[in-house]
GROMACS .gro file of C-alpha atoms in nm:
model
  450
    1MET     CA    1  10.024  -1.358  11.585
    2ILE     CA    2  10.387  -1.260  11.649
    3LYS     CA    3  10.349  -1.280  12.026
    4GLY     CA    4  10.209  -1.630  12.010
    5LEU     CA    5  10.486  -1.737  11.776
    6LEU     CA    6  10.750  -1.595  12.008
    7MET     CA    7  10.612  -1.786  12.305
    8PHE     CA    8  10.589  -2.113  12.124
    9VAL     CA    9  10.917  -2.101  11.934
   10GLY     CA   10  11.094  -2.026  12.263
   11VAL     CA   11  10.960  -2.355  12.394
   12SER     CA   12  11.010  -2.560  12.079
   13LEU     CA   13  11.342  -2.416  11.964
   14LEU     CA   14  11.532  -2.742  12.000
   15ILE     CA   15  11.252  -2.995  12.008
   16ASN     CA   16  11.266  -3.375  11.991
   17THR     CA   17  11.594  -3.364  12.180
   18SER     CA   18  11.602  -3.710  12.332
   19GLN     CA   19  11.530  -3.883  12.001
   20ALA     CA   20  11.797  -3.683  11.816
   21GLU     CA   21  12.056  -3.745  12.086
   22THR     CA   22  12.000  -4.117  12.060
   23GLN     CA   23  12.044  -4.110  11.683
   24ASN     CA   24  12.346  -3.878  11.681
   25HIS     CA   25  12.513  -3.989  12.006
   26ALA     CA   26  12.526  -3.626  12.118
   27GLU     CA   27  12.334  -3.449  12.390
   28PHE     CA   28  12.272  -3.109  12.541
   29LEU     CA   29  12.379  -3.042  12.901
   30GLU     CA   30  12.196  -2.817  13.146
   31PHE     CA   31  12.506  -2.785  13.368
   32TYR     CA   32  12.869  -2.745  13.277
   33PRO     CA   33  13.043  -3.061  13.407
   34ASP     CA   34  13.179  -3.046  13.761
   35CYS     CA   35  13.488  -3.231  13.641
   36GLY     CA   36  13.735  -3.092  13.391
   37PHE     CA   37  13.604  -2.975  13.052
   38GLU     CA   38  13.715  -2.765  12.758
   39ILE     CA   39  13.508  -2.550  12.522
   40VAL     CA   40  13.652  -2.657  12.188
   41ASP     CA   41  13.427  -2.450  11.960
   42THR     CA   42  13.143  -2.197  11.962
   43VAL     CA   43  12.903  -2.226  11.671
   44LYS     CA   44  12.632  -1.978  11.569
   45HIS     CA   45  12.319  -2.075  11.378
   46SER     CA   46  12.074  -1.821  11.233
   47GLY     CA   47  11.790  -1.805  10.987
   48MET     CA   48  11.430  -1.705  10.923
   49ILE     CA   49  11.111  -1.879  11.035
   50ARG     CA   50  10.793  -1.832  10.840
   51SER     CA   51  10.485  -1.894  11.055
   52ASP     CA   52  10.201  -2.114  10.943
   53PHE     CA   53   9.891  -2.124  11.159
   54THR     CA   54   9.681  -2.347  10.934
   55LYS     CA   55   9.712  -2.640  11.176
   56SER     CA   56   9.698  -2.460  11.512
   57PRO     CA   57   9.775  -2.101  11.615
   58LYS     CA   58   9.976  -2.221  11.915
   59PHE     CA   59  10.132  -2.556  11.835
   60TYR     CA   60  10.256  -2.536  11.477
   61ILE     CA   61  10.614  -2.668  11.462
   62SER     CA   62  10.830  -2.506  11.198
   63GLU     CA   63  11.026  -2.737  10.967
   64LYS     CA   64  11.309  -2.488  11.005
   65MET     CA   65  11.328  -2.559  11.378
   66LYS     CA   66  11.341  -2.934  11.331
   67LYS     CA   67  11.610  -2.896  11.065
   68LEU     CA   68  11.811  -2.664  11.291
   69HIS     CA   69  11.809  -2.922  11.567
   70GLN     CA   70  11.937  -3.194  11.334
   71ASP     CA   71  12.203  -2.962  11.187
   72ILE     CA   72  12.343  -2.881  11.533
   73LEU     CA   73  12.369  -3.244  11.636
   74SER     CA   74  12.502  -3.362  11.297
   75LYS     CA   75  12.777  -3.101  11.294
   76ALA     CA   76  12.873  -3.193  11.651
   77GLU     CA   77  12.888  -3.562  11.565
   78LYS     CA   78  13.103  -3.499  11.256
   79ASN     CA   79  13.351  -3.313  11.475
   80GLY     CA   80  13.358  -3.590  11.732
   81ILE     CA   81  13.165  -3.383  11.987
   82HIS     CA   82  12.915  -3.556  12.214
   83PHE     CA   83  12.823  -3.281  12.462
   84LEU     CA   84  12.679  -2.939  12.385
   85VAL     CA   85  12.552  -2.638  12.579
   86VAL     CA   86  12.308  -2.380  12.439
   87LYS     CA   87  12.484  -2.054  12.522
   88SER     CA   88  12.231  -1.807  12.379
   89ARG     CA   89  11.902  -1.800  12.196
   90LYS     CA   90  11.746  -1.488  12.047
   91LEU     CA   91  11.421  -1.447  11.858
   92SER     CA   92  11.322  -1.122  11.688
   93PRO     CA   93  11.013  -1.020  11.487
   94ALA     CA   94  11.094  -0.975  11.119
   95TYR     CA   95  10.846  -0.884  10.847
   96ASP     CA   96  10.484  -1.002  10.820
   97GLU     CA   97  10.452  -1.300  11.056
   98SER     CA   98  10.815  -1.409  11.026
   99MET     CA   99  11.079  -1.445  11.294
  100ARG     CA  100  11.458  -1.427  11.283
  101PHE     CA  101  11.641  -1.668  11.514
  102ASN     CA  102  12.000  -1.677  11.637
  103VAL     CA  103  12.127  -1.973  11.840
  104THR     CA  104  12.479  -2.007  11.979
  105VAL     CA  105  12.600  -2.351  12.088
  106GLU     CA  106  12.923  -2.447  12.269
  107TYR     CA  107  13.096  -2.778  12.196
  108LEU     CA  108  13.248  -2.935  12.504
  109LYS     CA  109  13.531  -3.182  12.544
  110THR     CA  110  13.472  -3.326  12.887
  111CYS     CA  111  13.561  -3.594  13.136
  112SER     CA  112  13.413  -3.941  13.166
  113ASP     CA  113  13.131  -3.824  13.393
  114PRO     CA  114  12.981  -3.515  13.224
  115HIS     CA  115  12.646  -3.557  13.402
  116LYS     CA  116  12.793  -3.493  13.745
  117ARG     CA  117  12.617  -3.180  13.863
  118GLY     CA  118  12.779  -2.909  14.066
  119GLY     CA  119  12.926  -2.692  13.798
  120LYS     CA  120  12.780  -2.364  13.667
  121ALA     CA  121  12.429  -2.389  13.525
  122ALA     CA  122  12.380  -2.321  13.156
  123LYS     CA  123  12.159  -2.026  13.060
  124PHE     CA  124  11.938  -2.245  12.841
  125ASP     CA  125  11.829  -2.605  12.853
  126ALA     CA  126  11.807  -2.848  12.561
  127LEU     CA  127  11.468  -2.704  12.460
  128GLY     CA  128  11.610  -2.356  12.427
  129GLN     CA  129  11.423  -2.241  12.737
  130LYS     CA  130  11.588  -2.016  12.992
  131LEU     CA  131  11.682  -2.200  13.309
  132ALA     CA  132  11.615  -1.885  13.517
  133THR     CA  133  11.317  -1.684  13.408
  134PHE     CA  134  10.995  -1.529  13.536
  135GLY     CA  135  11.108  -1.551  13.898
  136GLN     CA  136  11.192  -1.923  13.894
  137ILE     CA  137  11.509  -2.129  13.864
  138LYS     CA  138  11.522  -2.502  13.799
  139VAL     CA  139  11.705  -2.711  14.057
  140GLY     CA  140  11.609  -3.057  13.944
  141LYS     CA  141  11.340  -3.253  13.768
  142ASN     CA  142  10.993  -3.117  13.850
  143LYS     CA  143  11.136  -2.895  14.125
  144THR     CA  144  11.160  -2.517  14.134
  145ILE     CA  145  11.260  -2.244  14.374
  146THR     CA  146  11.074  -1.914  14.337
  147PHE     CA  147  11.247  -1.587  14.418
  148ASP     CA  148  11.232  -1.221  14.316
  149LEU     CA  149  11.451  -1.138  14.017
  150PRO     CA  150  11.594  -0.791  13.955
  151HIS     CA  151  11.378  -0.566  13.735
  152SER     CA  152  11.066  -0.777  13.802
  153ILE     CA  153  10.744  -0.575  13.772
  154VAL     CA  154  10.548  -0.566  14.097
  155ARG     CA  155  10.175  -0.490  14.097
  156THR     CA  156  10.053  -0.442  14.453
  157GLU     CA  157   9.691  -0.467  14.558
  158LEU     CA  158   9.559  -0.117  14.620
  159SER     CA  159   9.321  -0.025  14.901
  160ASP     CA  160   8.962   0.079  14.838
  161ASN     CA  161   9.058   0.444  14.893
  162PHE     CA  162   8.958   0.630  14.573
  163THR     CA  163   8.984   0.979  14.721
  164VAL     CA  164   9.222   1.261  14.634
  165SER     CA  165   9.229   1.524  14.911
  166LEU     CA  166   9.449   1.774  15.092
  167ASP     CA  167   9.445   1.571  15.412
  168GLY     CA  168   9.459   1.221  15.267
  169GLY     CA  169   9.674   1.281  14.958
  170LEU     CA  170   9.649   1.046  14.659
  171TYR     CA  171   9.459   0.733  14.764
  172GLY     CA  172   9.614   0.759  15.111
  173ILE     CA  173   9.965   0.854  14.995
  174LYS     CA  174  10.029   1.206  15.126
  175LEU     CA  175  10.255   1.473  14.983
  176GLY     CA  176  10.592   1.446  15.156
  177THR     CA  177  10.603   1.067  15.124
  178THR     CA  178  10.936   0.928  15.000
  179ILE     CA  179  10.963   0.763  14.661
  180ASP     CA  180  11.061   0.433  14.825
  181GLU     CA  181  10.741   0.435  15.031
  182VAL     CA  182  10.533   0.516  14.723
  183VAL     CA  183  10.684   0.227  14.525
  184LYS     CA  184  10.631  -0.005  14.823
  185THR     CA  185  10.261   0.087  14.827
  186PHE     CA  186  10.185   0.127  14.457
  187GLY     CA  187  10.439  -0.114  14.305
  188THR     CA  188  10.659  -0.070  13.997
  189PRO     CA  189  10.595   0.249  13.797
  190SER     CA  190  10.514   0.223  13.426
  191PHE     CA  191  10.768   0.496  13.348
  192TRP     CA  192  11.047   0.679  13.531
  193SER     CA  193  11.225   1.002  13.442
  194SER     CA  194  11.467   1.252  13.598
  195ASN     CA  195  11.610   1.589  13.499
  196GLN     CA  196  11.939   1.770  13.559
  197GLU     CA  197  11.805   1.928  13.879
  198GLY     CA  198  11.763   1.585  14.036
  199MET     CA  199  11.383   1.592  14.024
  200GLU     CA  200  11.203   1.270  13.933
  201ILE     CA  201  10.867   1.193  13.781
  202VAL     CA  202  10.705   0.850  13.761
  203ALA     CA  203  10.390   0.725  13.592
  204TYR     CA  204  10.146   0.459  13.704
  205GLY     CA  205   9.966   0.344  13.394
  206ARG     CA  206   9.933   0.622  13.140
  207ARG     CA  207   9.743   0.882  13.339
  208HIS     CA  208   9.880   0.907  13.695
  209TRP     CA  209  10.202   1.114  13.714
  210LEU     CA  210  10.385   1.169  14.044
  211THR     CA  211  10.663   1.428  14.086
  212PHE     CA  212  10.942   1.403  14.344
  213GLU     CA  213  11.204   1.651  14.461
  214ASN     CA  214  11.487   1.525  14.681
  215SER     CA  215  11.307   1.187  14.666
  216VAL     CA  216  10.995   1.336  14.833
  217LEU     CA  217  10.650   1.351  14.669
  218ILE     CA  218  10.557   1.713  14.584
  219ALA     CA  219  10.281   1.665  14.323
  220ALA     CA  220  10.034   1.407  14.191
  221LYS     CA  221   9.847   1.467  13.867
  222PHE     CA  222   9.594   1.280  13.656
  223GLY     CA  223   9.726   1.355  13.308
  224THR     CA  224  10.053   1.521  13.211
  225SER     CA  225  10.154   1.838  13.032
  226ILE     CA  226  10.518   1.727  13.013
  227PHE     CA  227  10.506   1.415  12.796
  228ASP     CA  228  10.321   1.376  12.467
  229VAL     CA  229  10.061   1.113  12.389
  230GLU     CA  230  10.314   0.970  12.139
  231LEU     CA  231  10.520   0.855  12.438
  232MET     CA  232  10.225   0.744  12.651
  233ASN     CA  233  10.109   0.513  12.371
  234HIS     CA  234  10.418   0.299  12.444
  235LEU     CA  235  10.354   0.270  12.820
  236ASP     CA  236  10.179  -0.033  12.964
  237PHE     CA  237   9.826   0.013  13.090
  238ASP     CA  238   9.777  -0.035  13.462
  239GLU     CA  239   9.408  -0.099  13.523
  240ARG     CA  240   9.456  -0.029  13.895
  241PHE     CA  241   9.513   0.337  13.802
  242ASP     CA  242   9.390   0.395  13.445
  243ASP     CA  243   9.040   0.264  13.522
  244ARG     CA  244   9.020   0.414  13.869
  245LYS     CA  245   8.700   0.611  13.933
  246TRP     CA  246   8.862   0.870  14.158
  247LYS     CA  247   8.683   1.143  14.349
  248VAL     CA  248   8.812   1.474  14.487
  249GLU     CA  249   8.746   1.561  14.853
  250ASN     CA  250   8.443   1.329  14.842
  251SER     CA  251   8.253   1.590  14.641
  252VAL     CA  252   8.350   1.576  14.274
  253GLN     CA  253   8.402   1.252  14.082
  254ARG     CA  254   8.579   1.168  13.757
  255ASP     CA  255   8.365   1.264  13.454
  256ASP     CA  256   8.120   1.471  13.664
  257ALA     CA  257   7.963   1.770  13.491
  258LEU     CA  258   8.048   2.117  13.620
  259PRO     CA  259   7.789   2.375  13.511
  260ASN     CA  260   7.840   2.751  13.506
  261THR     CA  261   8.217   2.761  13.451
  262ASP     CA  262   8.432   2.856  13.155
  263LYS     CA  263   8.767   2.776  13.313
  264SER     CA  264   8.964   2.468  13.210
  265SER     CA  265   9.161   2.454  13.538
  266ILE     CA  266   8.974   2.527  13.860
  267PRO     CA  267   9.141   2.574  14.202
  268MET     CA  268   8.889   2.389  14.417
  269PHE     CA  269   9.070   2.340  14.747
  270ASN     CA  270   9.379   2.479  14.918
  271ASN     CA  271   9.543   2.540  15.253
  272GLN     CA  272   9.866   2.703  15.367
  273SER     CA  273  10.090   2.433  15.219
  274GLN     CA  274   9.894   2.254  14.944
  275SER     CA  275   9.648   2.312  14.663
  276LEU     CA  276   9.416   2.085  14.469
  277LEU     CA  277   9.300   2.179  14.120
  278LEU     CA  278   9.049   2.023  13.883
  279ASP     CA  279   9.110   1.991  13.507
  280THR     CA  280   8.799   2.016  13.292
  281GLU     CA  281   8.705   1.991  12.927
  282VAL     CA  282   8.402   2.094  12.725
  283MET     CA  283   8.212   1.794  12.591
  284LEU     CA  284   7.950   1.803  12.314
  285GLU     CA  285   7.660   1.582  12.419
  286ASN     CA  286   7.302   1.496  12.320
  287ARG     CA  287   7.381   1.474  11.949
  288GLN     CA  288   7.631   1.758  11.988
  289GLU     CA  289   7.353   2.002  12.072
  290GLU     CA  290   7.462   2.065  12.433
  291LYS     CA  291   7.795   2.173  12.579
  292ASN     CA  292   7.892   2.041  12.922
  293ARG     CA  293   8.218   2.097  13.105
  294ARG     CA  294   8.327   1.772  13.269
  295VAL     CA  295   8.600   1.685  13.517
  296ILE     CA  296   8.882   1.502  13.337
  297GLY     CA  297   9.174   1.536  13.580
  298PHE     CA  298   9.321   1.675  13.898
  299GLU     CA  299   9.649   1.808  14.033
  300LEU     CA  300   9.747   1.788  14.398
  301LYS     CA  301  10.067   1.980  14.470
  302THR     CA  302  10.274   2.151  14.732
  303ASN     CA  303  10.243   2.528  14.717
  304HIS     CA  304  10.545   2.696  14.554
  305ALA     CA  305  10.675   2.358  14.441
  306ASN     CA  306  10.922   2.355  14.152
  307SER     CA  307  10.788   2.233  13.819
  308PHE     CA  308  10.950   1.937  13.647
  309SER     CA  309  11.111   2.022  13.312
  310PHE     CA  310  11.409   1.939  13.092
  311ASP     CA  311  11.662   2.191  12.965
  312ASN     CA  312  11.740   2.224  12.596
  313THR     CA  313  12.067   2.030  12.618
  314GLN     CA  314  11.877   1.725  12.742
  315LEU     CA  315  11.604   1.752  12.479
  316SER     CA  316  11.831   1.814  12.180
  317GLN     CA  317  12.102   1.551  12.148
  318SER     CA  318  12.152   1.494  11.776
  319ASN     CA  319  12.462   1.283  11.845
  320ASN     CA  320  12.229   1.002  11.953
  321GLN     CA  321  12.053   1.004  11.616
  322ASP     CA  322  12.392   1.018  11.440
  323TYR     CA  323  12.516   0.716  11.636
  324LEU     CA  324  12.203   0.513  11.560
  325PHE     CA  325  12.213   0.594  11.188
  326LYS     CA  326  12.586   0.521  11.145
  327THR     CA  327  12.562   0.195  11.338
  328LEU     CA  328  12.252   0.086  11.148
  329SER     CA  329  12.414   0.170  10.813
  330SER     CA  330  12.710  -0.058  10.886
  331ILE     CA  331  12.520  -0.341  11.055
  332GLY     CA  332  12.621  -0.687  10.935
  333GLU     CA  333  12.454  -1.025  10.942
  334SER     CA  334  12.544  -1.098  11.303
  335ALA     CA  335  12.614  -0.747  11.438
  336GLU     CA  336  12.379  -0.562  11.670
  337ILE     CA  337  12.333  -0.199  11.776
  338ASP     CA  338  12.479  -0.166  12.125
  339VAL     CA  339  12.248   0.034  12.353
  340LYS     CA  340  12.517   0.117  12.610
  341PRO     CA  341  12.651   0.434  12.436
  342LEU     CA  342  12.299   0.580  12.466
  343LEU     CA  343  12.246   0.515  12.836
  344GLN     CA  344  12.422   0.824  12.967
  345SER     CA  345  12.167   1.054  12.804
  346VAL     CA  346  11.847   0.862  12.886
  347LEU     CA  347  11.565   1.098  12.985
  348GLY     CA  348  11.330   0.824  13.095
  349LYS     CA  349  11.260   0.453  13.075
  350THR     CA  350  10.998   0.185  13.124
  351PRO     CA  351  11.067  -0.114  13.351
  352LYS     CA  352  11.208  -0.426  13.189
  353LYS     CA  353  10.939  -0.669  13.077
  354ASN     CA  354  11.059  -1.005  12.948
  355GLY     CA  355  11.401  -0.844  12.911
  356GLN     CA  356  11.274  -0.556  12.695
  357GLN     CA  357  11.219  -0.189  12.773
  358PHE     CA  358  11.170   0.150  12.609
  359LEU     CA  359  11.431   0.421  12.660
  360LEU     CA  360  11.359   0.789  12.593
  361ILE     CA  361  11.694   0.908  12.458
  362ASP     CA  362  11.606   1.271  12.384
  363GLY     CA  363  11.303   1.482  12.301
  364ASN     CA  364  11.260   1.314  11.960
  365THR     CA  365  11.411   0.967  11.998
  366LEU     CA  366  11.264   0.659  12.164
  367VAL     CA  367  11.433   0.319  12.137
  368LYS     CA  368  11.327  -0.029  12.236
  369ALA     CA  369  11.607  -0.239  12.381
  370SER     CA  370  11.633  -0.611  12.439
  371ALA     CA  371  11.918  -0.690  12.678
  372ASN     CA  372  12.201  -0.469  12.545
  373SER     CA  373  12.077  -0.441  12.186
  374VAL     CA  374  11.851  -0.186  12.017
  375THR     CA  375  11.561  -0.361  11.843
  376LYS     CA  376  11.346  -0.061  11.746
  377ILE     CA  377  11.412   0.310  11.679
  378LEU     CA  378  11.122   0.556  11.692
  379LEU     CA  379  11.163   0.918  11.583
  380SER     CA  380  10.884   1.170  11.635
  381SER     CA  381  10.831   1.544  11.617
  382GLY     CA  382  10.826   1.546  11.995
  383TYR     CA  383  10.782   1.304  12.285
  384VAL     CA  384  10.836   1.584  12.538
  385ASP     CA  385  10.676   1.927  12.565
  386GLY     CA  386  10.924   2.192  12.459
  387ALA     CA  387  11.126   1.960  12.235
  388SER     CA  388  11.219   2.086  11.890
  389PRO     CA  389  10.988   1.939  11.624
  390THR     CA  390  11.291   1.855  11.408
  391TRP     CA  391  11.491   1.533  11.388
  392HIS     CA  392  11.747   1.399  11.139
  393PHE     CA  393  11.826   1.037  11.060
  394GLY     CA  394  12.083   1.025  10.784
  395PRO     CA  395  11.919   1.160  10.466
  396PHE     CA  396  11.572   1.169  10.623
  397TYR     CA  397  11.435   1.439  10.852
  398ALA     CA  398  11.118   1.586  10.999
  399GLY     CA  399  10.952   1.828  10.759
  400GLN     CA  400  11.107   1.662  10.453
  401SER     CA  401  10.873   1.660  10.152
  402LEU     CA  402  10.727   1.325  10.055
  403ASP     CA  403  10.871   1.356   9.704
  404ASP     CA  404  11.221   1.423   9.837
  405ALA     CA  405  11.199   1.128  10.080
  406LEU     CA  406  11.085   0.898   9.797
  407ALA     CA  407  11.376   1.010   9.580
  408VAL     CA  408  11.622   0.934   9.860
  409ALA     CA  409  11.457   0.599   9.941
  410GLY     CA  410  11.504   0.477   9.583
  411ASP     CA  411  11.303   0.262   9.344
  412SER     CA  412  11.306  -0.044   9.572
  413ALA     CA  413  11.109   0.138   9.843
  414LEU     CA  414  10.739   0.063   9.883
  415HIS     CA  415  10.506   0.364   9.892
  416MET     CA  416  10.148   0.317  10.007
  417LEU     CA  417   9.924   0.609  10.103
  418ASP     CA  418  10.137   0.823  10.339
  419VAL     CA  419  10.390   0.554  10.435
  420ILE     CA  420  10.728   0.477  10.275
  421GLU     CA  421  10.872   0.133  10.359
  422ILE     CA  422  11.235   0.039  10.299
  423GLU     CA  423  11.331  -0.328  10.339
  424HIS     CA  424  11.680  -0.446  10.436
  425ASN     CA  425  11.796  -0.795  10.524
  426ARG     CA  426  11.849  -0.681  10.886
  427PHE     CA  427  11.588  -0.410  10.935
  428THR     CA  428  11.271  -0.247  10.804
  429MET     CA  429  11.242   0.133  10.793
  430LYS     CA  430  10.907   0.313  10.775
  431LEU     CA  431  10.860   0.686  10.714
  432PHE     CA  432  10.524   0.846  10.798
  433ALA     CA  433  10.393   1.156  10.621
  434SER     CA  434  10.098   1.391  10.669
  435GLU     CA  435   9.936   1.681  10.487
  436GLU     CA  436  10.074   2.015  10.608
  437ALA     CA  437  10.039   2.373  10.491
  438ASN     CA  438  10.346   2.332  10.266
  439GLY     CA  439  10.238   1.996  10.125
  440VAL     CA  440  10.282   1.635  10.235
  441GLN     CA  441  10.577   1.609  10.475
  442ILE     CA  442  10.757   1.345  10.682
  443TYR     CA  443  10.684   1.371  11.055
  444ALA     CA  444  10.789   1.035  11.206
  445MET     CA  445  11.002   0.726  11.144
  446GLU     CA  446  11.015   0.371  11.276
  447VAL     CA  447  11.303   0.127  11.231
  448SER     CA  448  11.257  -0.239  11.331
  449ILE     CA  449  11.584  -0.435  11.365
  450TYR     CA  450  11.592  -0.814  11.354
   0.00000   0.00000   0.00000
C-alpha cells in the first residue's frame, strides 16, 4: 500500500496546475529564467496525507494535495508573486498507511520574459516530478534524452554457464579477476564492504559472496559466515544469482544428496593454487523418517588466501549510537538526522535505489538513508559475526528486561505481545523482545523517521 501511494503522490503532488494558474495568475516554471530574476522568498509546506483506497488503489487523489496546491498559489498571489519554482519535494512513510510530505517552493521576481529557456533547470516540475530521474532528463515537450546516472543499478545478462570449477572459476569468472572486470560482467553488487586491511567483499543477491584482496578475486562462496541473516534480509534479491541452479565441476548440483558422509564441509577438488569445497546440511525427509545430507553451498578460494574479517574497533562504535539517539531526541518539526557524520565508519552499504540505501554503521547498527538524511535506524544483537551482542540507544539496550523497558517507555507506549511501540510526531520507535533464560528481554529496535 505505501509503495503505491508513494508512486502516485509523487506524480500528483501539485495536480491541476494549469487550471489553478489561470485562476490565481501564478504559474510554476521548469527553468529558472534566462533573463534577470530574484528569489524573493522560500516557503516550506508540510503535513500528513491519509490514504484512502476505496475508489482506486492507484488513482485516489488526496484532498490534502489539492488543498496544498491552492494554498501555494494563493499565498504567492497575495504576495504579488506570479512565478514559482518547486525546489524540493520529500515524501516519507508515517504510521499505518499515512505519508508525511514536505514541499519547498521559491518565489521569483523576474523579467518580462520568464519563459525564455536557457537558464538552469529546476529539480522538479509543476507536478512535483523530478526533471532528471531514472536515467532520463526532459529537454522539451514529449522529448527525452536517456543517459546513465551515477549510482544506477546495472543488471547484466549472464551467460548460460552454471558451473563452478577450478579451471573455469565462478560461472566463467576465474580467481585472479579484478573487481572492475567482475562488476562489468555481473553488474552492480547488492552489497559492498571493506575492512581495515583493504580487503573487499561484495554480494550478488543474498547468497553469492565474492572476496577481493588488492582488488583481485581470491574467493567465491555460496552463503556467508561473516554476515548474519538479519543483514541479508535487507538486501535485494537478484534472481540471476539467488535462483541459480549451480553445479560443481559438472558432477554435483545444488540440492543433490550426498550419502555416506557426516562432514558438513567437504574438500572435493583442489590443485596447487586453489581449492573447492562443498557445504552440506542434514535434511529430514519422507515425513522426517530419513536423514539425507544435501549440498547447500560451495566455496572456491585461493590456497592460503587471507580471510575477510573486521577488527573489534570497527565492530564496536558506540559513538554512532550516541549520535543517533542525541540527534533523534532533539529533532524538530523540520529538522532531519544528517547521515554524513556516520559515513566515515561505514562497514558496508547497498547501492542507491530510488535515492535510498542501507548503511552498515557498526556490528549492531544498520541505517536507511534517503539522500543525506537518516530515515530508519535498526539495532540488532549482531549483523556481523564476532560483533558484541550488546547495543545501547539512550535508556534502551540489548538484554534489557521487558518490564524495565516498559517502565522507561511510559504509559503512552503501546505494548502488544513482545513488541513495545512508542509514537512521536516525527518518528515511531519499536522495541522487540524474546523469551530468554533470564526472562523476556529486548533484543532489537527499529526507529522509523518521517
